[in-house]
Amino acid sequence: MSVSLYYTARRATPLTGSESAAVTRVVTARQASFPYEDEESLYVYAPRAAEPGTVLDGSTKMPLDPGRLLPVVAHVLDSVTELRRALPDAGWHVHLDDLDIEWDEAKGYELPGMRDPDLMGELAAGPDGAVTAPDGRGTPGR
């Protein structure tokens, strides 16, 4: 069973040229800095596929590996935060399947514990105590 993060921005007016350029810059930079080549990153759908009034939408399938979940969630939510700040006058809806993710003006989009190093370590530890490294290889556990 997979879980995905969905993000949508709506407003009555389409993106301007400078807004489209800003979105492209954010998407390109965030995709380039994504930590895992074999996982889904920020994925923005083609504008022509969007519903009327939707100026940006996309989704990211979350990894099945628990050790990669929090780094991916944090990276993608940070990416969506940058996109929202580039399009502040749009109405945004961000959700992880059925769970709405609230906007915080100071922090942006985040989930409780998504940057907690202890929680990340616990999730990364396999049943045998091995920790999965970012390259996918196991390293000795704690």
CSV table of C-alpha atoms in Angstrom, one decimal:
chain,number,residue,atom,x,y,z
A,1,MET,CA,0.0,0.0,0.0
A,2,SER,CA,1.4,3.4,-0.9
A,3,VAL,CA,1.0,6.8,0.6
A,4,SER,CA,1.3,10.0,-1.4
A,5,LEU,CA,1.7,13.7,-0.6
A,6,TYR,CA,-0.5,15.9,-2.8
A,7,TYR,CA,-0.2,19.7,-3.3
A,8,THR,CA,-2.5,22.0,-5.2
A,9,ALA,CA,-2.6,25.8,-5.7
A,10,ARG,CA,-5.7,27.5,-7.0
A,11,ARG,CA,-6.6,31.0,-8.0
A,12,ALA,CA,-8.7,32.7,-10.7
A,13,THR,CA,-5.7,34.1,-12.7
A,14,PRO,CA,-3.1,32.0,-14.4
A,15,LEU,CA,0.6,32.2,-13.5
A,16,THR,CA,2.5,35.2,-14.9
A,17,GLY,CA,5.7,34.6,-16.8
A,18,SER,CA,7.8,35.6,-13.8
A,19,GLU,CA,5.8,33.3,-11.5
A,20,SER,CA,6.2,30.4,-14.0
A,21,ALA,CA,9.9,31.1,-14.0
A,22,ALA,CA,10.0,31.1,-10.2
A,23,VAL,CA,8.1,27.8,-10.0
A,24,THR,CA,10.6,26.3,-12.6
A,25,ARG,CA,13.6,27.5,-10.5
A,26,VAL,CA,12.2,26.0,-7.3
A,27,VAL,CA,11.3,22.7,-8.9
A,28,THR,CA,14.6,22.4,-10.6
A,29,ALA,CA,16.7,23.2,-7.5
A,30,ARG,CA,14.6,21.0,-5.2
A,31,GLN,CA,14.7,18.0,-7.6
A,32,ALA,CA,18.5,18.4,-7.9
A,33,SER,CA,19.0,18.5,-4.1
A,34,PHE,CA,16.8,15.4,-3.5
A,35,PRO,CA,18.7,12.8,-1.5
A,36,TYR,CA,17.6,9.6,-3.2
A,37,GLU,CA,17.8,8.8,-6.9
A,38,ASP,CA,15.6,5.8,-6.6
A,39,GLU,CA,12.6,7.5,-4.8
A,40,GLU,CA,10.1,10.0,-6.1
A,41,SER,CA,10.9,13.7,-5.5
A,42,LEU,CA,8.8,16.8,-6.0
A,43,TYR,CA,6.6,16.2,-9.0
A,44,VAL,CA,4.6,19.0,-10.5
A,45,TYR,CA,2.0,18.0,-13.1
A,46,ALA,CA,1.9,19.6,-16.6
A,47,PRO,CA,-0.2,22.8,-16.5
A,48,ARG,CA,-2.4,21.7,-19.4
A,49,ALA,CA,-3.6,18.7,-17.3
A,50,ALA,CA,-4.8,20.9,-14.4
A,51,GLU,CA,-8.4,21.7,-13.6
A,52,PRO,CA,-9.6,25.2,-14.4
A,53,GLY,CA,-8.5,27.6,-11.7
A,54,THR,CA,-5.6,25.3,-10.7
A,55,VAL,CA,-2.3,27.0,-11.2
A,56,LEU,CA,0.0,24.3,-9.8
A,57,ASP,CA,-0.6,20.7,-8.6
A,58,GLY,CA,1.5,17.6,-8.1
A,59,SER,CA,2.2,14.6,-5.9
A,60,THR,CA,5.0,12.5,-4.5
A,61,LYS,CA,4.7,8.9,-3.6
A,62,MET,CA,6.3,8.3,-0.2
A,63,PRO,CA,9.0,5.6,0.1
A,64,LEU,CA,8.1,2.2,1.6
A,65,ASP,CA,11.5,2.1,3.4
A,66,PRO,CA,10.7,3.6,6.9
A,67,GLY,CA,14.3,4.9,7.1
A,68,ARG,CA,13.8,7.1,4.1
A,69,LEU,CA,10.3,8.3,4.9
A,70,LEU,CA,11.1,11.3,7.1
A,71,PRO,CA,13.9,12.7,4.9
A,72,VAL,CA,11.6,12.5,1.9
A,73,VAL,CA,8.6,14.0,3.7
A,74,ALA,CA,10.8,16.9,5.0
A,75,HIS,CA,12.4,17.5,1.6
A,76,VAL,CA,9.1,17.6,-0.3
A,77,LEU,CA,7.3,19.7,2.3
A,78,ASP,CA,10.2,22.2,2.3
A,79,SER,CA,9.9,22.2,-1.5
A,80,VAL,CA,6.1,22.9,-1.4
A,81,THR,CA,6.8,25.6,1.2
A,82,GLU,CA,9.1,27.3,-1.3
A,83,LEU,CA,6.5,27.0,-4.0
A,84,ARG,CA,3.8,28.5,-1.8
A,85,ARG,CA,6.1,31.4,-0.9
A,86,ALA,CA,6.6,31.9,-4.7
A,87,LEU,CA,2.8,32.0,-5.2
A,88,PRO,CA,1.5,33.5,-1.9
A,89,ASP,CA,-1.9,34.7,-3.3
A,90,ALA,CA,-3.0,31.2,-4.3
A,91,GLY,CA,-5.2,29.0,-2.2
A,92,TRP,CA,-3.2,26.0,-1.2
A,93,HIS,CA,-4.2,22.5,-0.2
A,94,VAL,CA,-1.5,20.1,0.9
A,95,HIS,CA,-2.3,16.6,2.2
A,96,LEU,CA,-0.8,13.2,2.9
A,97,ASP,CA,-3.6,11.0,1.6
A,98,ASP,CA,-6.4,11.9,4.0
A,99,LEU,CA,-4.3,14.0,6.4
A,100,ASP,CA,-4.4,17.7,5.7
A,101,ILE,CA,-1.1,19.4,6.4
A,102,GLU,CA,-1.6,22.9,7.9
A,103,TRP,CA,0.4,26.0,6.9
A,104,ASP,CA,2.5,27.8,9.5
A,105,GLU,CA,3.5,31.2,8.4
A,106,ALA,CA,6.9,30.9,10.1
A,107,LYS,CA,7.7,27.3,9.5
A,108,GLY,CA,5.8,26.5,6.3
A,109,TYR,CA,4.5,23.0,5.9
A,110,GLU,CA,5.7,20.4,8.3
A,111,LEU,CA,4.7,17.3,10.3
A,112,PRO,CA,5.4,16.8,13.9
A,113,GLY,CA,8.7,14.9,14.3
A,114,MET,CA,9.8,15.1,10.7
A,115,ARG,CA,13.2,16.5,11.7
A,116,ASP,CA,13.6,14.5,14.9
A,117,PRO,CA,17.0,12.8,14.6
A,118,ASP,CA,16.1,10.1,17.2
A,119,LEU,CA,12.9,9.3,15.4
A,120,MET,CA,14.8,9.1,12.1
A,121,GLY,CA,17.3,6.8,13.7
A,122,GLU,CA,14.6,4.5,15.0
A,123,LEU,CA,12.9,4.4,11.6
A,124,ALA,CA,16.2,3.7,9.8
A,125,ALA,CA,17.0,0.8,12.1
A,126,GLY,CA,16.0,-2.5,10.6
A,127,PRO,CA,14.7,-5.5,12.5
A,128,ASP,CA,18.3,-6.7,13.0
A,129,GLY,CA,19.6,-3.4,14.3
A,130,ALA,CA,21.1,-2.3,10.9
A,131,VAL,CA,20.7,1.2,9.8
A,132,THR,CA,19.9,1.9,6.1
A,133,ALA,CA,22.4,4.4,4.7
A,134,PRO,CA,21.2,6.9,2.1
A,135,ASP,CA,22.8,4.8,-0.6
A,136,GLY,CA,20.5,1.9,0.4
A,137,ARG,CA,23.3,-0.2,2.0
A,138,GLY,CA,23.0,-1.3,5.6
A,139,THR,CA,25.5,0.0,8.1
A,140,PRO,CA,26.1,-1.3,11.6
A,141,GLY,CA,23.3,-0.4,14.1
A,142,ARG,CA,23.5,1.4,17.4
